[in-house]
CSV table of N, CA and C in Angstrom, one decimal:
chain,number,residue,atom,x,y,z
A,656,MET,N,-14.9,-5.8,-2.5
A,656,MET,CA,-14.9,-4.7,-1.6
A,656,MET,C,-15.9,-4.9,-0.4
A,657,THR,N,-15.6,-4.5,0.7
A,657,THR,CA,-16.5,-4.7,1.9
A,657,THR,C,-17.6,-3.7,1.8
A,658,ALA,N,-18.8,-4.0,2.4
A,658,ALA,CA,-19.9,-3.2,2.4
A,658,ALA,C,-19.9,-2.2,3.6
A,659,GLN,N,-18.9,-2.4,4.5
A,659,GLN,CA,-18.8,-1.5,5.6
A,659,GLN,C,-18.2,-0.2,5.2
A,660,THR,N,-18.7,0.9,5.9
A,660,THR,CA,-18.2,2.2,5.6
A,660,THR,C,-17.0,2.5,6.6
A,661,PRO,N,-16.2,3.5,6.3
A,661,PRO,CA,-15.2,3.9,7.3
A,661,PRO,C,-15.7,4.2,8.7
A,662,ASP,N,-16.9,4.8,8.7
A,662,ASP,CA,-17.5,5.1,10.1
A,662,ASP,C,-17.8,3.8,10.9
A,663,ASP,N,-18.1,2.7,10.2
A,663,ASP,CA,-18.3,1.4,10.9
A,663,ASP,C,-17.0,0.8,11.4
A,664,LEU,N,-15.9,1.1,10.8
A,664,LEU,CA,-14.6,0.4,11.1
A,664,LEU,C,-13.6,1.2,11.9
A,665,VAL,N,-13.7,2.6,11.8
A,665,VAL,CA,-12.7,3.4,12.5
A,665,VAL,C,-13.2,3.8,13.9
A,666,ASP,N,-12.4,3.6,14.9
A,666,ASP,CA,-12.8,3.9,16.3
A,666,ASP,C,-12.7,5.4,16.6
A,667,SER,N,-11.6,6.0,16.1
A,667,SER,CA,-11.3,7.4,16.5
A,667,SER,C,-11.0,8.2,15.3
A,668,TRP,N,-11.6,9.4,15.2
A,668,TRP,CA,-11.4,10.3,14.1
A,668,TRP,C,-10.8,11.7,14.6
A,669,LEU,N,-10.1,12.3,13.8
A,669,LEU,CA,-9.6,13.7,14.1
A,669,LEU,C,-10.0,14.6,12.9
A,670,THR,N,-10.4,15.8,13.2
A,670,THR,CA,-10.7,16.8,12.2
A,670,THR,C,-9.4,17.4,11.7
A,671,VAL,N,-9.5,18.2,10.6
A,671,VAL,CA,-8.3,18.8,10.1
A,671,VAL,C,-7.6,19.7,11.1
A,672,PRO,N,-8.4,20.5,11.9
A,672,PRO,CA,-7.7,21.3,12.9
A,672,PRO,C,-7.1,20.5,14.0
A,673,ASP,N,-7.7,19.4,14.3
A,673,ASP,CA,-7.1,18.5,15.4
A,673,ASP,C,-5.8,17.9,14.9
A,674,VAL,N,-5.8,17.4,13.6
A,674,VAL,CA,-4.6,16.8,13.0
A,674,VAL,C,-3.5,17.9,13.0
A,675,ALA,N,-3.8,19.1,12.6
A,675,ALA,CA,-2.9,20.2,12.5
A,675,ALA,C,-2.2,20.4,13.9
A,676,GLU,N,-3.1,20.4,14.9
A,676,GLU,CA,-2.5,20.6,16.3
A,676,GLU,C,-1.6,19.5,16.7
A,677,GLU,N,-2.0,18.3,16.4
A,677,GLU,CA,-1.2,17.1,16.7
A,677,GLU,C,0.2,17.1,16.0
A,678,LEU,N,0.2,17.6,14.8
A,678,LEU,CA,1.4,17.6,14.0
A,678,LEU,C,2.2,18.9,14.2
A,679,GLY,N,1.6,19.9,14.8
A,679,GLY,CA,2.3,21.2,15.0
A,679,GLY,C,2.4,22.0,13.8
A,680,VAL,N,1.4,21.9,12.9
A,680,VAL,CA,1.4,22.6,11.6
A,680,VAL,C,0.1,23.3,11.5
A,681,ASP,N,0.0,24.1,10.4
A,681,ASP,CA,-1.3,24.8,10.2
A,681,ASP,C,-2.2,23.9,9.4
A,682,ALA,N,-3.5,24.2,9.4
A,682,ALA,CA,-4.5,23.4,8.7
A,682,ALA,C,-4.2,23.3,7.2
A,683,GLY,N,-3.6,24.3,6.6
A,683,GLY,CA,-3.3,24.3,5.2
A,683,GLY,C,-2.3,23.2,4.9
A,684,LYS,N,-1.4,23.0,5.7
A,684,LYS,CA,-0.4,21.9,5.6
A,684,LYS,C,-1.1,20.5,5.6
A,685,VAL,N,-2.0,20.4,6.5
A,685,VAL,CA,-2.8,19.1,6.6
A,685,VAL,C,-3.6,18.9,5.3
A,686,ARG,N,-4.2,20.0,4.8
A,686,ARG,CA,-4.9,19.8,3.5
A,686,ARG,C,-4.0,19.4,2.4
A,687,ARG,N,-2.8,19.9,2.4
A,687,ARG,CA,-1.8,19.5,1.4
A,687,ARG,C,-1.4,18.1,1.5
A,688,LEU,N,-1.2,17.6,2.8
A,688,LEU,CA,-0.9,16.2,3.0
A,688,LEU,C,-2.1,15.3,2.5
A,689,LEU,N,-3.3,15.8,2.7
A,689,LEU,CA,-4.5,15.0,2.1
A,689,LEU,C,-4.5,15.1,0.6
A,690,LYS,N,-4.2,16.2,0.0
A,690,LYS,CA,-4.2,16.3,-1.4
A,690,LYS,C,-3.1,15.5,-2.0
A,691,GLU,N,-1.9,15.4,-1.4
A,691,GLU,CA,-0.8,14.6,-1.9
A,691,GLU,C,-0.9,13.2,-1.5
A,692,ARG,N,-2.0,12.8,-0.9
A,692,ARG,CA,-2.3,11.5,-0.4
A,692,ARG,C,-1.2,10.9,0.5
A,693,ARG,N,-0.6,11.8,1.3
A,693,ARG,CA,0.2,11.3,2.4
A,693,ARG,C,-0.7,10.9,3.6
A,694,LEU,N,-1.9,11.5,3.6
A,694,LEU,CA,-2.9,11.2,4.6
A,694,LEU,C,-4.2,10.9,3.8
A,695,ALA,N,-5.1,10.2,4.4
A,695,ALA,CA,-6.4,10.0,3.7
A,695,ALA,C,-7.5,10.4,4.7
A,696,GLY,N,-8.6,11.0,4.2
A,696,GLY,CA,-9.7,11.4,5.1
A,696,GLY,C,-11.0,11.3,4.3
A,697,VAL,N,-12.0,11.4,5.0
A,697,VAL,CA,-13.4,11.4,4.4
A,697,VAL,C,-14.3,12.4,5.1
A,698,ARG,N,-15.3,12.9,4.4
A,698,ARG,CA,-16.3,13.8,5.1
A,698,ARG,C,-17.3,12.9,5.8
A,699,ARG,N,-17.5,13.3,7.0
A,699,ARG,CA,-18.4,12.5,7.8
A,699,ARG,C,-19.2,13.4,8.8
A,700,GLY,N,-20.4,12.9,9.2
A,700,GLY,CA,-21.2,13.7,10.2
A,700,GLY,C,-22.1,14.6,9.5
A,701,GLU,N,-22.9,15.3,10.3
A,701,GLU,CA,-23.8,16.4,9.8
A,701,GLU,C,-23.5,17.6,10.6
A,702,PRO,N,-23.1,18.7,9.9
A,702,PRO,CA,-22.7,18.8,8.5
A,702,PRO,C,-21.4,18.0,8.3
A,703,PRO,N,-21.2,17.5,7.0
A,703,PRO,CA,-20.0,16.7,6.7
A,703,PRO,C,-18.7,17.5,7.0
A,704,VAL,N,-17.9,16.9,7.8
A,704,VAL,CA,-16.6,17.5,8.2
A,704,VAL,C,-15.5,16.5,7.8
A,705,LEU,N,-14.5,17.1,7.1
A,705,LEU,CA,-13.3,16.3,6.7
A,705,LEU,C,-12.6,15.7,7.9
A,706,SER,N,-12.5,14.4,8.0
A,706,SER,CA,-11.9,13.8,9.2
A,706,SER,C,-10.9,12.7,8.8
A,707,VAL,N,-9.9,12.5,9.6
A,707,VAL,CA,-8.8,11.6,9.4
A,707,VAL,C,-8.8,10.5,10.5
A,708,PRO,N,-8.6,9.3,10.2
A,708,PRO,CA,-8.5,8.3,11.3
A,708,PRO,C,-7.3,8.6,12.2
A,709,ALA,N,-7.5,8.6,13.5
A,709,ALA,CA,-6.4,8.9,14.5
A,709,ALA,C,-5.3,7.9,14.4
A,710,ALA,N,-5.6,6.7,13.9
A,710,ALA,CA,-4.5,5.7,13.8
A,710,ALA,C,-3.5,6.0,12.8
A,711,PHE,N,-3.7,7.0,11.9
A,711,PHE,CA,-2.8,7.4,10.9
A,711,PHE,C,-1.7,8.3,11.5
A,712,LEU,N,-1.8,8.7,12.7
A,712,LEU,CA,-0.8,9.4,13.4
A,712,LEU,C,-0.1,8.6,14.5
A,713,VAL,N,1.2,8.8,14.7
A,713,VAL,CA,1.9,8.1,15.7
A,713,VAL,C,2.6,9.1,16.5
A,714,PRO,N,3.0,8.8,17.8
A,714,PRO,CA,3.8,9.7,18.6
A,714,PRO,C,5.1,10.1,17.8
A,715,ALA,N,5.4,11.4,17.9
A,715,ALA,CA,6.5,12.0,17.2
A,715,ALA,C,7.8,11.2,17.5
A,716,ASP,N,8.0,10.7,18.7
A,716,ASP,CA,9.2,10.0,19.0
A,716,ASP,C,9.2,8.5,18.5
A,717,ALA,N,8.1,8.1,18.0
A,717,ALA,CA,7.9,6.8,17.4
A,717,ALA,C,7.4,6.9,15.9
A,718,ARG,N,7.9,7.9,15.3
A,718,ARG,CA,7.4,8.4,13.9
A,718,ARG,C,7.1,7.2,13.0
A,719,ASN,N,8.0,6.2,13.0
A,719,ASN,CA,7.8,5.1,12.1
A,719,ASN,C,8.7,4.0,12.6
A,720,PRO,N,8.1,2.8,12.6
A,720,PRO,CA,9.0,1.7,13.0
A,720,PRO,C,10.1,1.3,12.0
A,721,ALA,N,9.9,1.8,10.8
A,721,ALA,CA,10.9,1.7,9.7
A,721,ALA,C,11.7,3.0,9.6
A,722,THR,N,12.0,3.4,8.4
A,722,THR,CA,12.7,4.6,8.2
A,722,THR,C,11.8,5.7,7.6
A,723,VAL,N,12.2,6.9,7.8
A,723,VAL,CA,11.5,8.1,7.3
A,723,VAL,C,12.1,8.5,6.0
A,724,PRO,N,11.3,8.6,4.9
A,724,PRO,CA,11.9,9.1,3.6
A,724,PRO,C,12.6,10.5,3.7
A,725,ASP,N,13.6,10.7,2.9
A,725,ASP,CA,14.2,12.0,3.0
A,725,ASP,C,13.3,13.2,2.8
A,726,GLY,N,13.4,14.2,3.6
A,726,GLY,CA,12.6,15.4,3.5
A,726,GLY,C,11.2,15.2,4.0
A,727,TYR,N,10.8,14.1,4.5
A,727,TYR,CA,9.5,13.8,5.0
A,727,TYR,C,9.4,14.1,6.5
A,728,GLY,N,8.4,14.8,6.9
A,728,GLY,CA,8.1,15.0,8.3
A,728,GLY,C,9.0,16.0,9.0
A,729,GLU,N,9.8,16.8,8.3
A,729,GLU,CA,10.6,17.8,8.9
A,729,GLU,C,9.8,18.8,9.6
A,730,GLN,N,8.7,19.2,9.0
A,730,GLN,CA,7.8,20.3,9.6
A,730,GLN,C,7.0,19.7,10.7
A,731,GLU,N,6.7,18.4,10.7
A,731,GLU,CA,5.8,17.8,11.7
A,731,GLU,C,6.5,17.7,13.1
A,732,ALA,N,7.8,17.8,13.1
A,732,ALA,CA,8.6,17.6,14.3
A,732,ALA,C,8.2,18.5,15.5
A,733,ALA,N,7.5,19.6,15.2
A,733,ALA,CA,7.1,20.5,16.2
A,733,ALA,C,5.9,20.0,17.0
A,734,GLY,N,5.2,19.1,16.5
A,734,GLY,CA,4.0,18.6,17.2
A,734,GLY,C,4.3,17.4,18.0
A,735,THR,N,3.2,16.9,18.7
A,735,THR,CA,3.4,15.7,19.5
A,735,THR,C,3.2,14.4,18.8
A,736,SER,N,2.7,14.5,17.5
A,736,SER,CA,2.5,13.4,16.6
A,736,SER,C,3.1,13.6,15.3
A,737,ALA,N,3.2,12.5,14.5
A,737,ALA,CA,3.7,12.5,13.1
A,737,ALA,C,2.8,11.6,12.3
A,738,VAL,N,2.8,11.8,11.0
A,738,VAL,CA,2.1,10.9,10.1
A,738,VAL,C,2.9,9.6,10.0
A,739,LEU,N,2.2,8.5,10.1
A,739,LEU,CA,2.8,7.2,9.9
A,739,LEU,C,3.5,7.2,8.5
A,740,ALA,N,4.8,7.1,8.5
A,740,ALA,CA,5.5,7.3,7.2
A,740,ALA,C,5.2,6.2,6.2
A,741,SER,N,4.9,5.0,6.6
A,741,SER,CA,4.6,4.0,5.7
A,741,SER,C,3.2,4.1,5.0
A,742,LEU,N,2.4,5.1,5.5
A,742,LEU,CA,1.1,5.2,5.0
A,742,LEU,C,1.0,5.8,3.6
A,743,GLN,N,1.9,6.7,3.2
A,743,GLN,CA,1.9,7.3,1.9
A,743,GLN,C,2.1,6.3,0.8
A,744,GLY,N,3.0,5.4,0.9
A,744,GLY,CA,3.3,4.4,-0.1
A,744,GLY,C,2.1,3.4,-0.2
A,745,THR,N,1.5,3.1,0.9
A,745,THR,CA,0.4,2.2,0.9
A,745,THR,C,-0.8,2.8,0.3
A,746,LEU,N,-1.0,4.1,0.6
A,746,LEU,CA,-2.2,4.8,-0.1
A,746,LEU,C,-1.9,4.9,-1.6
A,747,SER,N,-0.7,5.0,-2.0
A,747,SER,CA,-0.4,5.1,-3.4
A,747,SER,C,-0.7,3.8,-4.1
A,748,VAL,N,-0.3,2.7,-3.5
A,748,VAL,CA,-0.7,1.3,-4.0
A,748,VAL,C,-2.2,1.2,-4.1
A,749,LEU,N,-2.9,1.6,-3.0
A,749,LEU,CA,-4.4,1.4,-3.0
A,749,LEU,C,-5.0,2.3,-4.1
A,750,GLY,N,-4.4,3.5,-4.3
A,750,GLY,CA,-4.9,4.4,-5.4
A,750,GLY,C,-4.7,3.8,-6.7
A,751,ASP,N,-3.5,3.1,-6.9
A,751,ASP,CA,-3.2,2.4,-8.2
A,751,ASP,C,-4.3,1.3,-8.5
A,752,VAL,N,-4.8,0.7,-7.4
A,752,VAL,CA,-5.8,-0.3,-7.5
A,752,VAL,C,-7.2,0.3,-7.9
A,753,GLY,N,-7.3,1.6,-7.7
A,753,GLY,CA,-8.5,2.3,-8.1
A,753,GLY,C,-9.3,2.7,-6.9
A,754,MET,N,-8.8,2.6,-5.7
A,754,MET,CA,-9.6,2.9,-4.5
A,754,MET,C,-9.6,4.4,-4.2
A,755,SER,N,-10.8,4.8,-3.8
A,755,SER,CA,-11.0,6.2,-3.3
A,755,SER,C,-10.4,6.2,-1.9
A,756,ASP,N,-10.3,7.4,-1.3
A,756,ASP,CA,-9.9,7.5,0.1
A,756,ASP,C,-10.8,6.7,1.0
A,757,ALA,N,-12.1,6.8,0.8
A,757,ALA,CA,-13.0,6.1,1.7
A,757,ALA,C,-12.8,4.6,1.6
A,758,GLU,N,-12.6,4.1,0.4
A,758,GLU,CA,-12.4,2.7,0.2
A,758,GLU,C,-11.1,2.3,0.7
A,759,ALA,N,-10.0,3.1,0.6
A,759,ALA,CA,-8.7,2.8,1.2
A,759,ALA,C,-8.8,2.7,2.7
A,760,ILE,N,-9.5,3.7,3.3
A,760,ILE,CA,-9.6,3.7,4.8
A,760,ILE,C,-10.4,2.4,5.2
A,761,ALA,N,-11.5,2.1,4.5
A,761,ALA,CA,-12.2,0.9,4.8
A,761,ALA,C,-11.3,-0.4,4.7
A,762,TRP,N,-10.5,-0.5,3.7
A,762,TRP,CA,-9.6,-1.6,3.5
A,762,TRP,C,-8.6,-1.7,4.6
A,763,LEU,N,-8.0,-0.5,4.9
A,763,LEU,CA,-7.0,-0.5,6.0
A,763,LEU,C,-7.5,-0.9,7.4
A,764,PHE,N,-8.8,-0.7,7.6
A,764,PHE,CA,-9.4,-0.9,8.9
A,764,PHE,C,-10.2,-2.2,9.0
A,765,THR,N,-10.2,-3.0,7.9
A,765,THR,CA,-11.0,-4.2,7.8
A,765,THR,C,-10.0,-5.4,8.2
A,766,PRO,N,-10.4,-6.1,9.3
A,766,PRO,CA,-9.5,-7.2,9.7
A,766,PRO,C,-9.1,-8.2,8.5
A,767,ASP,N,-7.9,-8.6,8.5
A,767,ASP,CA,-7.4,-9.5,7.5
A,767,ASP,C,-6.8,-10.7,8.2
A,768,GLU,N,-7.4,-11.9,8.1
A,768,GLU,CA,-6.9,-13.1,8.8
A,768,GLU,C,-5.5,-13.5,8.4
A,769,THR,N,-5.0,-13.1,7.2
A,769,THR,CA,-3.7,-13.5,6.8
A,769,THR,C,-2.6,-12.6,7.4
A,770,LEU,N,-3.0,-11.5,8.1
A,770,LEU,CA,-1.9,-10.6,8.6
A,770,LEU,C,-1.4,-11.1,10.0
A,771,PRO,N,-2.1,-11.4,11.0
A,771,PRO,CA,-3.5,-11.3,11.3
A,771,PRO,C,-3.8,-9.8,11.8
A,772,GLY,N,-5.0,-9.5,11.8
A,772,GLY,CA,-5.4,-8.2,12.3
A,772,GLY,C,-5.7,-7.2,11.1
A,773,ARG,N,-5.8,-6.0,11.4
A,773,ARG,CA,-6.1,-5.0,10.4
A,773,ARG,C,-4.8,-4.5,9.7
A,774,PRO,N,-4.9,-4.2,8.5
A,774,PRO,CA,-3.7,-3.7,7.8
A,774,PRO,C,-3.1,-2.4,8.4
A,775,VAL,N,-3.9,-1.5,9.0
A,775,VAL,CA,-3.4,-0.3,9.6
A,775,VAL,C,-2.6,-0.7,10.8
A,776,ASP,N,-3.0,-1.7,11.6
A,776,ASP,CA,-2.2,-2.1,12.7
A,776,ASP,C,-0.9,-2.7,12.3
A,777,ALA,N,-0.9,-3.5,11.2
A,777,ALA,CA,0.4,-4.1,10.7
A,777,ALA,C,1.3,-3.0,10.2
A,778,LEU,N,0.8,-1.9,9.6
A,778,LEU,CA,1.7,-0.8,9.2
A,778,LEU,C,2.3,-0.1,10.5
A,779,ARG,N,1.5,0.1,11.5
A,779,ARG,CA,2.0,0.7,12.7
A,779,ARG,C,3.0,-0.2,13.4
A,780,ALA,N,3.0,-1.5,13.1
A,780,ALA,CA,3.9,-2.4,13.7
A,780,ALA,C,5.2,-2.6,12.8
A,781,GLY,N,5.2,-1.9,11.7
A,781,GLY,CA,6.4,-1.9,10.8
A,781,GLY,C,6.3,-3.0,9.7
A,782,HIS,N,5.2,-3.5,9.4
A,782,HIS,CA,5.0,-4.6,8.4
A,782,HIS,C,4.5,-4.1,7.1
A,783,LYS,N,5.1,-3.0,6.6
A,783,LYS,CA,4.5,-2.4,5.4
A,783,LYS,C,4.6,-3.3,4.2
A,784,THR,N,5.6,-4.1,4.1
A,784,THR,CA,5.8,-4.9,2.9
A,784,THR,C,4.7,-5.9,2.8
A,785,GLU,N,4.3,-6.5,3.9
A,785,GLU,CA,3.2,-7.5,3.9
A,785,GLU,C,1.9,-6.8,3.6
A,786,VAL,N,1.6,-5.6,4.1
A,786,VAL,CA,0.4,-4.9,3.8
A,786,VAL,C,0.4,-4.5,2.3
A,787,ARG,N,1.5,-4.0,1.8
A,787,ARG,CA,1.5,-3.6,0.4
A,787,ARG,C,1.4,-4.8,-0.6
A,788,ARG,N,1.9,-5.9,-0.2
A,788,ARG,CA,1.8,-7.1,-1.0
A,788,ARG,C,0.3,-7.5,-1.1
A,789,ARG,N,-0.4,-7.4,-0.1
A,789,ARG,CA,-1.8,-7.7,-0.1
A,789,ARG,C,-2.6,-6.7,-0.9
A,790,ALA,N,-2.2,-5.5,-0.8
A,790,ALA,CA,-2.9,-4.4,-1.6
A,790,ALA,C,-2.6,-4.6,-3.1
A,791,GLN,N,-1.4,-5.0,-3.5
A,791,GLN,CA,-1.1,-5.2,-4.9
A,791,GLN,C,-1.8,-6.4,-5.4
A,792,ALA,N,-2.1,-7.4,-4.6
A,792,ALA,CA,-2.8,-8.5,-5.0
A,792,ALA,C,-4.3,-8.2,-5.4
A,793,LEU,N,-4.7,-7.0,-5.1
A,793,LEU,CA,-6.1,-6.6,-5.5
A,793,LEU,C,-6.2,-6.2,-6.9
A,794,LEU,N,-5.0,-5.9,-7.5
A,794,LEU,CA,-5.0,-5.5,-8.9
A,794,LEU,C,-5.6,-6.5,-9.9
């Protein structure tokens, strides 16, 4: 595991109210997405505020370079952004490996020379299989 923290690796963060505004939903829905691990966030700053990497959201018209699972994202359509659909499965694999949200965020934002680039950028480009294969190799 890398010694770098999510704060060292992530350029741009959004608070729960910011995410809610981007998605066009209320903050309670964002908290449910976090609890269901469709999104990942960490508490950061003083006082600690729950924050989500901005890269986990994509423009609503480019919701996902692949396909959107049935029933996913219907409520997010009202906002200007949507959750990257391939994120949930990837977070699930990272959870199976035993990573916390902070560790998963650090892993997703740490450059990987075999991709090349960061796993989060590969997900945004539609390469979820490659990213998940690398995550499963951590088992």
